[in-house]
Amino acid sequence: MDADLDAYFDRIRYDGPRDPTLATLQGIVAAHVATIPFENLDVLLGKPIVLDVPALLRKLVHDRRGGYCFENNGLLLHVLTALGFTVQPLSARVRLQRPREFIPPRTHMFVRVELDGAPWLADVGVGGLSPTAPLRLDREDEQATPHEPRRIVREDGRLFHQALLRGDDGAKWHDVCEFTLEQMPPIDREVANWFTSAHPQSHFRNRLVVARAAPDGGRHTILNTELTFRRRDGSAERHDIQNPEELLAILGEVFGLHFPAGTRFTCEGLPW
């Protein structure tokens, strides 16, 4: 176990305390989101997504890859448990850019952490908006993070994790995910993982997504053939990726994801 933790902390470049405190949780979340990317590349390569702990350690730590929520947050759940934190996996529906009348599938998992009687949300696997700090679950006011401000609001018996995003029309609150504090045991994660990775209508089957938080408050993302660097003030630089070779180079240089020359990702969102 100690060897697994040492390897994980080396992977995320974290050398802080390991006692189950808020400072430790904050340090781990910030380091994880900045180093282990969110990505769905194995889905596009036709490889199965395996959620047991040895598979997560092998892929995300030793092979220095990324993954989506069940992988990133599954690894975080394992690490926090090993450190003595009181944790629970909770289920959620991702609501990024989706109207409230639309009901997305419950295919997201994050980690609830209890610290000194207070509940916290830790989520290192919600794409380009993974929060870089844990959030209090029992507050509805604005909460600061190293990146975007966040809040948890309650409406009609549901909780909504929201981010304050700045754009040309000013700053607005946007839903990130919706949840009810229901736990997500392993069997539910397996079912949702199958839908996410294998169902023809899963957006992870139909587009390429990679994201990583930058230490300066910005975020790097790839959506299909567009690379974006969004600054904390909402301004953005965009670059059109021209071919598969350039995509592989960017994956290596920007996200630390290295694949053999000639690797091809296949989905509707890519023109090649």
Backbone as JSON, one array per atom type, in Angstrom:
{
  "sequence": "MDADLDAYFDRIRYDGPRDPTLATLQGIVAAHVATIPFENLDVLLGKPIVLDVPALLRKLVHDRRGGYCFENNGLLLHVLTALGFTVQPLSARVRLQRPREFIPPRTHMFVRVELDGAPWLADVGVGGLSPTAPLRLDREDEQATPHEPRRIVREDGRLFHQALLRGDDGAKWHDVCEFTLEQMPPIDREVANWFTSAHPQSHFRNRLVVARAAPDGGRHTILNTELTFRRRDGSAERHDIQNPEELLAILGEVFGLHFPAGTRFTCEGLPW",
  "N": [[0.82, -1.21, 0.0], [1.9, 1.29, 0.85], [3.8, 1.6, -1.14], [2.16, 1.92, -3.39], [0.92, 4.36, -2.72], [3.16, 6.05, -2.59], [3.97, 5.96, -5.27], [1.74, 7.11, -6.49], [1.76, 9.71, -5.36], [4.17, 10.6, -6.36], [3.5, 10.62, -9.04], [1.59, 12.7, -9.18], [3.1, 14.74, -8.34], [3.19, 15.55, -5.65], [4.21, 16.48, -2.46], [3.38, 16.97, 0.08], [1.72, 16.94, 3.36], [0.36, 13.83, 4.74], [-1.63, 13.21, 6.48], [-5.09, 12.79, 7.47], [-6.47, 15.49, 6.84], [-7.95, 18.74, 6.15], [-6.1, 20.38, 4.82], [-4.41, 18.48, 3.63], [-6.23, 17.19, 1.9], [-6.92, 19.35, 0.23], [-4.42, 19.86, -0.98], [-3.92, 17.45, -2.37], [-6.11, 17.25, -4.18], [-5.73, 19.59, -5.79], [-3.2, 19.03, -6.9], [-3.66, 16.61, -8.26], [-5.59, 17.26, -10.28], [-4.09, 18.97, -11.79], [-2.15, 17.39, -12.96], [-2.91, 14.7, -13.74], [-4.62, 13.98, -16.54], [-8.05, 14.49, -17.59], [-9.56, 12.28, -19.76], [-10.77, 10.46, -22.66], [-9.54, 8.58, -24.27], [-8.92, 5.82, -24.49], [-11.44, 4.71, -24.89], [-11.94, 5.52, -27.52], [-10.01, 4.09, -28.76], [-10.98, 1.6, -28.62], [-10.54, 0.08, -26.35], [-11.19, -1.67, -23.29], [-12.57, -0.13, -20.32], [-11.4, -0.5, -17.23], [-12.17, -0.82, -13.82], [-11.13, -1.72, -11.39], [-8.88, -1.41, -8.56], [-6.07, -2.19, -9.0], [-5.98, -1.95, -11.82], [-6.54, 0.77, -12.19], [-4.34, 1.96, -10.9], [-2.29, 0.98, -12.5], [-2.86, 2.11, -15.05], [-3.33, 5.01, -14.69], [-1.3, 5.82, -12.95], [1.22, 4.27, -13.2], [1.43, 3.87, -16.0], [1.09, 6.47, -16.72], [-1.18, 7.75, -17.74], [-4.42, 9.3, -18.37], [-7.91, 9.57, -17.49], [-11.52, 9.1, -17.33], [-14.33, 10.08, -15.19], [-14.92, 7.8, -13.5], [-12.5, 6.58, -13.36], [-10.5, 8.56, -12.59], [-11.73, 9.62, -10.21], [-12.22, 7.23, -8.94], [-9.63, 6.36, -8.39], [-8.85, 8.46, -6.69], [-10.66, 8.01, -4.58], [-9.67, 5.56, -3.6], [-7.08, 6.35, -2.74], [-7.63, 8.33, -0.76], [-9.06, 6.79, 1.09], [-7.04, 5.01, 1.88], [-5.42, 6.78, 3.24], [-6.82, 7.31, 5.49], [-9.07, 8.94, 5.47], [-12.58, 9.65, 5.83], [-14.79, 8.56, 3.56], [-17.13, 8.59, 0.79], [-18.45, 7.28, -2.25], [-20.35, 9.19, -4.47], [-23.21, 9.46, -6.63], [-23.98, 11.19, -9.71], [-25.39, 13.48, -12.15], [-24.08, 14.75, -15.08], [-24.21, 18.11, -16.11], [-23.2, 20.01, -17.8], [-23.59, 22.55, -20.12], [-26.22, 21.83, -20.65], [-29.74, 22.08, -20.78], [-32.07, 22.63, -18.04], [-34.44, 21.18, -18.35], [-33.72, 18.91, -19.67], [-32.86, 15.52, -19.06], [-30.02, 14.1, -18.15], [-28.06, 11.02, -18.27], [-27.33, 9.19, -15.24], [-24.33, 9.13, -14.87], [-22.02, 9.88, -13.58], [-19.52, 10.09, -11.06], [-18.45, 11.26, -7.9], [-16.49, 12.17, -4.98], [-17.44, 12.12, -1.65], [-16.32, 13.63, 1.28], [-15.85, 13.45, 4.73], [-15.01, 15.71, 7.17], [-14.14, 16.63, 10.31], [-16.83, 16.7, 11.05], [-17.99, 18.06, 8.94], [-19.25, 18.02, 5.58], [-17.62, 17.46, 2.48], [-17.11, 18.03, -1.02], [-15.23, 16.34, -3.37], [-13.89, 16.3, -6.52], [-12.22, 15.12, -9.08], [-12.66, 14.53, -11.68], [-14.38, 15.7, -13.69], [-14.1, 16.6, -16.32], [-13.25, 19.48, -18.26], [-13.92, 21.18, -16.24], [-13.2, 20.28, -13.74], [-13.09, 20.78, -10.33], [-10.51, 22.54, -8.65], [-10.19, 22.5, -5.97], [-11.48, 21.15, -2.9], [-15.01, 21.32, -2.1], [-17.37, 22.73, 0.14], [-20.19, 20.9, 1.01], [-22.41, 21.65, 2.42], [-23.0, 24.31, 2.18], [-24.31, 27.21, 0.52], [-23.26, 29.49, -0.46], [-20.9, 31.44, -2.43], [-17.83, 29.83, -3.23], [-14.36, 30.02, -3.14], [-11.82, 28.9, -5.42], [-8.59, 27.79, -6.7], [-9.05, 28.19, -9.36], [-11.97, 28.67, -11.08], [-14.66, 30.36, -9.31], [-16.98, 28.56, -7.2], [-20.15, 27.03, -6.32], [-22.65, 25.36, -4.33], [-25.92, 24.69, -4.85], [-29.31, 24.3, -3.77], [-32.23, 23.07, -5.18], [-35.58, 22.27, -5.63], [-35.36, 19.82, -4.26], [-33.02, 18.81, -5.26], [-29.44, 18.93, -5.63], [-27.12, 21.21, -6.98], [-24.03, 21.5, -8.41], [-22.23, 24.27, -9.26], [-20.4, 26.45, -11.48], [-18.81, 29.61, -11.72], [-18.5, 31.22, -14.59], [-16.64, 33.24, -16.79], [-17.32, 35.23, -19.58], [-17.78, 36.78, -22.83], [-20.14, 38.09, -22.35], [-20.1, 38.7, -19.69], [-19.94, 37.45, -16.25], [-21.36, 34.35, -15.4], [-23.34, 31.93, -13.64], [-23.02, 28.48, -14.11], [-24.41, 25.25, -14.47], [-22.68, 22.41, -13.36], [-22.86, 19.71, -12.39], [-25.54, 17.58, -11.23], [-27.02, 16.26, -8.27], [-28.1, 14.0, -5.61], [-27.07, 13.22, -3.24], [-26.99, 10.49, -3.13], [-25.42, 7.38, -2.67], [-22.94, 5.66, -4.7], [-22.44, 2.58, -5.29], [-20.03, -0.07, -6.12], [-21.26, -1.8, -8.12], [-23.13, -0.14, -9.38], [-21.41, 1.74, -10.46], [-20.07, 0.14, -12.29], [-22.13, -0.47, -14.13], [-22.81, 2.12, -15.07], [-20.34, 2.82, -16.1], [-20.13, 1.02, -18.21], [-22.18, 2.0, -19.92], [-21.14, 4.57, -20.44], [-18.75, 4.01, -21.78], [-19.39, 2.22, -23.82], [-22.0, 2.39, -24.93], [-23.77, 3.25, -27.88], [-24.86, 5.85, -27.97], [-23.46, 7.31, -26.13], [-21.64, 10.22, -25.41], [-18.95, 10.01, -25.12], [-18.2, 8.09, -26.89], [-18.36, 9.35, -29.26], [-16.88, 11.66, -29.52], [-13.7, 13.28, -29.06], [-12.13, 13.99, -26.05], [-10.09, 15.84, -23.93], [-8.6, 17.12, -20.99], [-6.98, 19.38, -18.75], [-6.07, 21.04, -15.77], [-4.3, 24.11, -15.42], [-1.49, 25.34, -13.55], [-1.54, 28.12, -13.27], [-4.12, 28.99, -13.07], [-5.49, 28.73, -15.4], [-6.91, 26.63, -18.04], [-6.3, 23.79, -20.04], [-7.76, 22.34, -22.87], [-8.88, 19.8, -25.12], [-11.23, 19.42, -27.62], [-12.32, 17.32, -29.85], [-10.97, 18.45, -32.71], [-10.03, 20.84, -31.78], [-7.87, 22.73, -29.86], [-7.84, 24.38, -26.8], [-6.84, 27.02, -24.71], [-7.92, 28.29, -21.84], [-8.02, 31.17, -19.97], [-8.04, 32.31, -16.52], [-9.54, 34.64, -16.4], [-11.45, 34.3, -18.3], [-10.83, 34.77, -20.96], [-9.61, 33.33, -24.03], [-7.41, 31.22, -25.92], [-7.34, 29.66, -29.04], [-6.7, 26.81, -31.09], [-6.64, 25.15, -34.15], [-6.36, 21.78, -34.74], [-4.56, 20.08, -37.14], [-4.07, 17.51, -38.18], [-3.69, 13.91, -37.6], [-1.06, 13.43, -36.7], [-0.22, 15.88, -35.61], [-2.05, 16.02, -33.53], [-1.18, 13.88, -31.87], [1.3, 14.91, -31.13], [0.55, 17.21, -29.65], [-0.9, 16.03, -27.58], [1.19, 14.79, -26.24], [2.97, 16.95, -25.62], [1.43, 18.94, -24.28], [-0.29, 17.63, -22.52], [1.05, 15.47, -21.49], [0.59, 12.91, -22.41], [1.47, 10.11, -24.02], [1.7, 8.4, -27.06], [2.27, 5.69, -29.38], [3.8, 6.41, -32.57], [1.67, 6.84, -35.34], [-0.66, 6.07, -34.07], [-4.19, 6.09, -34.06], [-7.17, 7.74, -33.34], [-10.6, 7.07, -33.3], [-13.64, 8.49, -34.1], [-16.86, 10.17, -34.49], [-16.42, 12.88, -34.3], [-13.94, 13.47, -35.34], [-12.21, 14.29, -38.34], [-10.51, 12.65, -39.72]],
  "CA": [[0.0, 0.0, 0.0], [2.76, 2.47, 0.89], [4.42, 1.75, -2.46], [1.14, 2.5, -4.26], [0.76, 5.78, -2.38], [4.37, 6.75, -3.01], [3.93, 6.08, -6.72], [0.69, 8.08, -6.81], [2.2, 11.06, -5.01], [5.19, 10.95, -7.34], [2.79, 10.9, -10.3], [0.93, 14.02, -9.14], [4.11, 15.69, -7.86], [2.73, 16.04, -4.35], [5.13, 16.11, -1.38], [2.84, 17.56, 1.29], [1.34, 16.02, 4.45], [-0.5, 12.7, 4.38], [-2.62, 12.97, 7.51], [-6.42, 13.07, 6.92], [-6.9, 16.84, 7.2], [-8.39, 19.55, 5.02], [-4.93, 20.82, 4.07], [-3.99, 17.36, 2.79], [-7.23, 17.03, 0.84], [-6.75, 20.46, -0.72], [-3.19, 19.67, -1.73], [-4.05, 16.3, -3.27], [-7.04, 17.6, -5.26], [-5.09, 20.55, -6.69], [-2.1, 18.38, -7.62], [-4.21, 15.59, -9.15], [-6.23, 17.87, -11.45], [-3.05, 19.64, -12.6], [-1.19, 16.45, -13.55], [-3.54, 13.55, -14.38], [-5.67, 14.56, -17.38], [-9.33, 13.88, -17.93], [-9.5, 11.89, -21.18], [-11.54, 9.28, -23.06], [-8.83, 8.07, -25.45], [-9.03, 4.37, -24.6], [-12.74, 4.42, -25.49], [-11.82, 5.7, -28.96], [-9.11, 3.04, -29.24], [-11.65, 0.32, -28.49], [-10.03, -0.66, -25.2], [-12.13, -1.65, -22.16], [-12.26, 0.7, -19.16], [-11.45, -1.4, -16.08], [-12.27, 0.07, -12.66], [-10.55, -2.2, -10.14], [-7.76, -0.58, -8.12], [-4.83, -2.46, -9.73], [-6.05, -1.4, -13.18], [-6.44, 2.23, -12.09], [-2.95, 2.3, -10.59], [-1.46, 0.69, -13.67], [-3.11, 3.06, -16.14], [-3.19, 6.42, -14.37], [-0.06, 6.1, -12.23], [2.43, 3.69, -13.78], [1.47, 4.16, -17.44], [1.02, 7.92, -16.82], [-2.31, 8.12, -18.57], [-5.53, 9.91, -17.67], [-9.14, 8.8, -17.58], [-12.7, 9.9, -17.02], [-14.66, 10.22, -13.77], [-14.83, 6.57, -12.72], [-11.08, 6.27, -13.18], [-9.86, 9.58, -11.75], [-12.32, 9.67, -8.87], [-12.02, 5.93, -8.33], [-8.28, 6.39, -7.83], [-8.87, 9.37, -5.54], [-11.36, 7.31, -3.5], [-8.72, 4.58, -3.05], [-6.0, 7.04, -2.03], [-8.14, 8.96, 0.46], [-9.36, 5.72, 2.03], [-5.78, 4.51, 2.41], [-4.86, 7.79, 4.13], [-7.62, 7.4, 6.7], [-10.22, 9.83, 5.33], [-13.91, 9.07, 5.77], [-15.21, 8.91, 2.2], [-18.21, 7.86, 0.13], [-18.66, 7.63, -3.66], [-21.7, 9.65, -4.74], [-23.57, 9.49, -8.04], [-24.41, 12.5, -10.19], [-25.66, 13.67, -13.58], [-23.33, 15.89, -15.61], [-25.15, 19.04, -16.72], [-22.5, 21.04, -18.57], [-24.21, 22.99, -21.38], [-27.48, 21.12, -20.86], [-30.85, 22.79, -20.13], [-32.62, 21.94, -16.88], [-35.51, 20.26, -18.72], [-33.12, 17.67, -20.18], [-32.41, 14.62, -18.0], [-28.88, 13.3, -18.6], [-27.91, 9.78, -17.5], [-26.56, 9.29, -13.99], [-23.08, 8.46, -15.23], [-20.89, 10.57, -12.98], [-19.23, 9.78, -9.67], [-17.45, 12.06, -7.21], [-16.17, 11.65, -3.66], [-17.82, 12.89, -0.47], [-15.33, 13.48, 2.34], [-16.28, 14.02, 6.0], [-13.88, 16.25, 7.93], [-14.55, 17.36, 11.51], [-18.27, 16.87, 11.05], [-18.44, 18.82, 7.78], [-19.16, 17.28, 4.33], [-16.91, 18.12, 1.38], [-17.16, 17.44, -2.36], [-13.95, 16.28, -4.09], [-14.2, 15.79, -7.85], [-11.08, 15.33, -9.99], [-12.98, 13.87, -12.92], [-15.53, 16.24, -14.41], [-13.66, 17.23, -17.56], [-12.59, 20.77, -18.24], [-14.34, 21.98, -15.09], [-12.89, 19.61, -12.48], [-12.69, 21.81, -9.36], [-9.14, 22.38, -8.15], [-10.24, 22.52, -4.51], [-12.72, 20.56, -2.38], [-16.08, 22.28, -1.86], [-18.29, 22.38, 1.22], [-21.49, 20.45, 0.51], [-23.49, 22.18, 3.24], [-23.06, 25.76, 2.01], [-24.82, 27.65, -0.78], [-22.61, 30.72, -0.88], [-19.77, 31.29, -3.36], [-16.61, 29.27, -2.66], [-13.2, 30.28, -3.99], [-10.87, 27.84, -5.75], [-7.5, 28.38, -7.49], [-9.56, 28.49, -10.7], [-13.25, 29.37, -11.07], [-15.51, 30.26, -8.11], [-17.99, 27.5, -7.25], [-21.17, 27.02, -5.27], [-23.58, 24.24, -4.31], [-27.25, 25.23, -4.6], [-30.38, 23.3, -3.64], [-33.46, 23.45, -5.86], [-36.54, 21.19, -5.86], [-34.87, 18.55, -3.72], [-31.78, 18.41, -5.92], [-28.27, 19.78, -5.42], [-26.43, 21.54, -8.23], [-22.68, 22.05, -8.36], [-22.16, 25.29, -10.3], [-19.17, 27.21, -11.65], [-18.97, 30.97, -12.23], [-17.65, 31.31, -15.77], [-16.59, 34.57, -17.39], [-17.31, 35.25, -21.03], [-17.96, 38.1, -23.43], [-21.34, 38.73, -21.79], [-19.96, 38.81, -18.24], [-19.81, 36.22, -15.47], [-22.64, 33.7, -15.14], [-23.27, 30.62, -13.03], [-23.36, 27.37, -15.0], [-24.47, 23.94, -13.83], [-21.66, 21.4, -13.68], [-23.55, 18.44, -12.23], [-26.7, 17.51, -10.34], [-26.95, 15.04, -7.47], [-29.05, 13.91, -4.5], [-26.3, 12.63, -2.14], [-27.11, 9.04, -3.17], [-24.15, 6.71, -2.87], [-22.79, 4.92, -5.94], [-21.63, 1.41, -5.0], [-19.29, -0.58, -7.28], [-22.08, -2.34, -9.2], [-23.69, 0.99, -10.11], [-20.33, 2.32, -11.24], [-19.81, -0.76, -13.41], [-23.2, -0.29, -15.11], [-22.65, 3.44, -15.68], [-19.1, 2.78, -16.88], [-20.43, 0.35, -19.48], [-22.9, 2.95, -20.77], [-20.25, 5.66, -20.83], [-17.68, 3.58, -22.68], [-19.8, 1.29, -24.87], [-23.29, 2.65, -25.55], [-23.59, 4.08, -29.09], [-25.26, 7.24, -27.78], [-22.59, 7.99, -25.18], [-20.82, 11.22, -26.11], [-17.55, 9.59, -25.08], [-17.95, 7.28, -28.07], [-18.55, 10.15, -30.48], [-15.99, 12.81, -29.58], [-12.44, 13.18, -28.32], [-12.1, 14.99, -24.98], [-8.93, 15.81, -23.04], [-8.57, 18.37, -20.22], [-6.08, 19.44, -17.59], [-5.96, 22.37, -15.18], [-2.95, 24.69, -15.4], [-1.21, 25.93, -12.23], [-1.74, 29.57, -13.24], [-5.54, 29.3, -13.05], [-6.09, 28.45, -16.7], [-7.24, 25.24, -18.35], [-6.07, 23.29, -21.39], [-8.73, 21.33, -23.28], [-9.07, 19.43, -26.52], [-12.5, 18.86, -28.02], [-12.14, 16.86, -31.23], [-9.77, 19.0, -33.35], [-9.75, 22.2, -31.28], [-7.14, 22.91, -28.62], [-8.17, 25.66, -26.18], [-6.3, 27.4, -23.41], [-8.81, 29.31, -21.27], [-7.44, 31.82, -18.79], [-8.97, 32.47, -15.4], [-10.41, 35.78, -16.65], [-12.43, 33.94, -19.31], [-10.29, 34.89, -22.31], [-9.18, 32.02, -24.51], [-6.66, 31.03, -27.16], [-7.77, 28.42, -29.69], [-5.86, 26.32, -32.18], [-7.21, 24.03, -34.9], [-5.42, 20.68, -34.95], [-4.69, 19.83, -38.57], [-3.95, 16.12, -38.62], [-3.43, 12.99, -36.48], [0.3, 13.57, -36.19], [-0.2, 17.05, -34.74], [-2.8, 15.65, -32.33], [-0.3, 13.09, -31.01], [2.33, 15.81, -30.59], [-0.07, 18.05, -28.63], [-1.2, 15.17, -26.43], [2.42, 14.6, -25.49], [3.58, 18.19, -25.15], [0.55, 19.73, -23.41], [-0.99, 16.81, -21.52], [1.9, 14.39, -21.0], [0.01, 11.64, -22.85], [2.33, 9.7, -25.12], [1.23, 7.25, -27.8], [3.16, 5.35, -30.49], [3.55, 7.04, -33.86], [0.69, 6.11, -36.13], [-1.89, 5.83, -33.31], [-5.33, 6.81, -34.6], [-8.39, 7.73, -32.55], [-11.7, 7.04, -34.25], [-14.97, 8.9, -33.64], [-17.56, 11.04, -35.41], [-15.94, 14.24, -34.19], [-12.64, 13.63, -36.02], [-12.4, 14.19, -39.78], [-9.58, 11.71, -40.35]],
  "C": [[0.85, 1.26, 0.0], [3.43, 2.7, -0.46], [3.44, 2.35, -3.46], [0.98, 3.99, -4.0], [1.98, 6.58, -2.81], [4.37, 6.98, -4.52], [2.88, 7.11, -7.15], [1.16, 9.49, -6.53], [3.33, 11.53, -5.93], [4.54, 11.34, -8.67], [2.18, 12.29, -10.28], [1.86, 15.11, -8.6], [3.66, 16.37, -6.56], [3.68, 15.55, -3.27], [4.68, 16.71, -0.05], [2.47, 16.52, 2.34], [0.41, 14.92, 3.95], [-1.53, 12.38, 5.47], [-4.0, 13.41, 6.98], [-6.99, 14.41, 7.39], [-7.35, 17.59, 5.94], [-7.2, 20.0, 4.19], [-4.42, 19.72, 3.14], [-4.94, 17.17, 1.63], [-7.09, 18.12, -0.21], [-5.52, 20.27, -1.58], [-3.29, 18.55, -2.75], [-4.96, 16.64, -4.45], [-6.39, 18.54, -6.26], [-4.0, 19.88, -7.52], [-2.63, 17.36, -8.62], [-4.76, 16.22, -10.44], [-5.2, 18.53, -12.37], [-2.14, 18.67, -13.32], [-1.83, 15.27, -14.26], [-4.71, 14.05, -15.22], [-6.98, 13.79, -17.3], [-9.25, 13.52, -19.4], [-10.27, 10.6, -21.42], [-10.86, 8.51, -24.18], [-8.91, 6.56, -25.59], [-10.38, 3.96, -25.18], [-12.64, 4.5, -27.01], [-10.86, 4.7, -29.59], [-9.75, 1.65, -29.14], [-11.17, -0.54, -27.34], [-11.04, -0.59, -24.05], [-11.63, -0.74, -21.05], [-12.48, -0.17, -17.92], [-11.31, -0.56, -14.81], [-11.68, -0.5, -11.38], [-9.27, -1.44, -9.83], [-6.46, -0.92, -8.83], [-4.82, -1.89, -11.14], [-5.92, 0.12, -13.16], [-5.02, 2.66, -11.8], [-2.06, 2.08, -11.8], [-1.62, 1.76, -14.75], [-2.75, 4.49, -15.77], [-1.86, 6.76, -13.71], [1.15, 5.58, -13.0], [2.55, 3.93, -15.29], [1.31, 5.65, -17.73], [-0.01, 8.39, -17.84], [-3.3, 8.92, -17.74], [-6.74, 9.01, -17.77], [-10.33, 9.69, -17.31], [-13.1, 9.68, -15.56], [-14.47, 8.94, -12.97], [-13.38, 6.16, -12.47], [-10.4, 7.28, -12.26], [-10.42, 9.6, -10.33], [-12.25, 8.31, -8.17], [-10.64, 5.83, -7.7], [-8.22, 7.3, -6.61], [-9.55, 8.72, -4.34], [-10.43, 6.32, -2.82], [-7.64, 5.27, -2.22], [-6.5, 7.64, -0.72], [-8.5, 7.91, 1.51], [-8.09, 5.21, 2.69], [-5.15, 5.49, 3.4], [-5.68, 7.97, 5.4], [-8.77, 8.38, 6.65], [-11.51, 9.01, 5.39], [-14.56, 9.51, 4.46], [-16.38, 8.04, 1.75], [-18.22, 8.25, -1.34], [-20.11, 8.02, -3.87], [-21.95, 9.72, -6.24], [-24.09, 10.87, -8.42], [-24.73, 12.43, -11.68], [-24.88, 14.89, -14.05], [-24.29, 16.79, -16.38], [-24.46, 20.15, -17.52], [-23.21, 21.3, -19.9], [-25.5, 22.23, -21.69], [-28.59, 21.87, -20.14], [-31.45, 21.96, -19.0], [-33.72, 20.93, -17.26], [-34.98, 18.94, -19.29], [-32.61, 16.83, -19.01], [-31.26, 13.77, -18.53], [-28.78, 12.01, -17.78], [-27.08, 10.01, -16.24], [-25.26, 8.51, -14.18], [-21.86, 9.2, -14.71], [-20.75, 10.15, -11.53], [-18.21, 10.75, -9.13], [-17.32, 11.53, -5.79], [-16.66, 12.63, -2.6], [-16.83, 12.58, 0.65], [-15.88, 14.15, 3.6], [-15.04, 14.44, 6.8], [-14.41, 17.08, 9.1], [-16.04, 17.68, 11.5], [-18.83, 17.63, 9.87], [-18.27, 17.99, 6.51], [-18.49, 18.11, 3.23], [-17.1, 17.33, 0.09], [-15.76, 17.5, -2.95], [-14.22, 15.61, -5.43], [-13.04, 16.11, -8.79], [-11.36, 14.73, -11.37], [-14.2, 14.39, -13.63], [-15.05, 17.15, -15.55], [-12.95, 18.54, -17.37], [-13.03, 21.66, -17.11], [-14.14, 21.21, -13.78], [-12.43, 20.66, -11.47], [-11.31, 21.51, -8.78], [-9.05, 22.54, -6.65], [-11.49, 21.78, -4.07], [-13.71, 21.65, -2.02], [-16.95, 21.8, -0.7], [-19.65, 22.03, 0.62], [-22.66, 21.09, 1.25], [-23.57, 23.7, 3.2], [-23.6, 26.09, 0.63], [-24.18, 28.95, -1.25], [-21.44, 30.41, -1.82], [-18.54, 30.78, -2.61], [-15.46, 29.48, -3.63], [-12.42, 29.0, -4.23], [-9.69, 28.5, -6.47], [-7.92, 28.73, -8.92], [-10.9, 29.21, -10.56], [-13.93, 29.3, -9.7], [-16.58, 29.19, -8.3], [-19.06, 27.75, -6.2], [-21.99, 25.74, -5.42], [-24.95, 24.81, -3.95], [-28.27, 24.11, -4.57], [-31.64, 23.84, -4.27], [-34.33, 22.21, -6.08], [-36.02, 19.84, -5.41], [-33.6, 18.04, -4.36], [-30.68, 19.4, -5.59], [-27.57, 19.99, -6.76], [-25.06, 22.13, -7.89], [-22.55, 23.0, -9.54], [-20.79, 25.97, -10.3], [-19.51, 28.59, -12.2], [-17.97, 31.17, -13.36], [-17.77, 32.69, -16.4], [-16.5, 34.46, -18.9], [-17.5, 36.66, -21.54], [-19.15, 38.85, -22.84], [-21.3, 38.79, -20.27], [-19.86, 37.45, -17.58], [-21.2, 35.66, -15.16], [-22.4, 32.34, -14.48], [-23.78, 29.57, -14.01], [-23.39, 26.07, -14.2], [-23.31, 23.06, -14.29], [-22.26, 20.01, -13.55], [-24.65, 18.57, -11.2], [-26.63, 16.22, -9.55], [-27.94, 15.13, -6.3], [-28.38, 13.33, -3.25], [-26.46, 11.11, -2.06], [-25.75, 8.42, -3.44], [-24.15, 5.93, -4.18], [-21.87, 3.72, -5.67], [-20.98, 0.86, -6.26], [-20.17, -1.09, -8.42], [-22.71, -1.23, -10.02], [-22.63, 1.68, -10.96], [-20.01, 1.46, -12.45], [-20.86, -0.57, -14.51], [-23.03, 1.05, -15.83], [-21.39, 3.5, -16.54], [-19.33, 2.08, -18.21], [-21.16, 1.31, -20.42], [-21.95, 4.01, -21.32], [-19.26, 5.22, -21.9], [-18.17, 2.79, -23.9], [-21.11, 1.64, -25.56], [-23.12, 3.57, -26.77], [-23.94, 5.54, -28.91], [-24.43, 7.97, -26.73], [-21.71, 8.99, -25.93], [-19.34, 10.88, -26.03], [-17.19, 8.65, -26.22], [-17.85, 8.13, -29.33], [-17.69, 11.4, -30.56], [-14.76, 12.57, -28.73], [-12.39, 14.32, -27.32], [-10.86, 14.78, -24.12], [-8.91, 17.14, -22.29], [-7.59, 18.24, -19.06], [-6.04, 20.87, -17.09], [-4.51, 22.82, -15.2], [-2.71, 25.37, -14.05], [-1.52, 27.42, -12.14], [-3.22, 29.97, -13.24], [-6.24, 29.1, -14.37], [-6.38, 26.97, -16.88], [-6.94, 24.94, -19.81], [-7.13, 22.24, -21.7], [-8.58, 21.04, -24.76], [-10.49, 18.9, -26.66], [-12.41, 18.57, -29.51], [-10.86, 17.46, -31.83], [-9.45, 20.42, -32.88], [-9.06, 22.15, -29.93], [-7.44, 24.3, -28.08], [-7.38, 25.84, -24.9], [-7.15, 28.55, -22.9], [-8.2, 29.86, -20.0], [-8.51, 32.0, -17.71], [-9.93, 33.62, -15.62], [-11.45, 35.52, -17.74], [-11.93, 34.07, -20.73], [-9.68, 33.55, -22.73], [-8.35, 32.14, -25.78], [-7.07, 29.69, -27.74], [-6.87, 28.09, -30.87], [-6.52, 25.13, -32.83], [-6.12, 23.0, -35.18], [-5.63, 20.14, -36.36], [-4.71, 18.36, -38.97], [-3.63, 15.22, -37.42], [-2.04, 13.12, -35.88], [0.42, 14.77, -35.25], [-0.96, 16.77, -33.43], [-1.92, 14.85, -31.37], [0.78, 13.97, -30.38], [1.76, 16.67, -29.47], [-0.41, 17.23, -27.39], [0.05, 14.96, -25.58], [2.94, 15.87, -24.86], [2.73, 18.92, -24.11], [-0.01, 18.91, -22.26], [-0.14, 15.67, -20.96], [1.37, 13.01, -21.35], [0.73, 11.19, -24.11], [1.83, 8.39, -25.73], [2.2, 6.94, -28.94], [2.79, 6.1, -31.76], [2.59, 6.18, -34.66], [-0.59, 5.78, -35.39], [-3.02, 6.69, -33.89], [-6.54, 6.63, -33.67], [-9.57, 7.89, -33.5], [-13.01, 7.44, -33.58], [-15.56, 9.87, -34.65], [-16.98, 12.45, -35.41], [-14.6, 14.5, -34.86], [-12.79, 13.42, -37.51], [-11.47, 13.19, -40.46], [-9.79, 10.28, -39.86]]
}
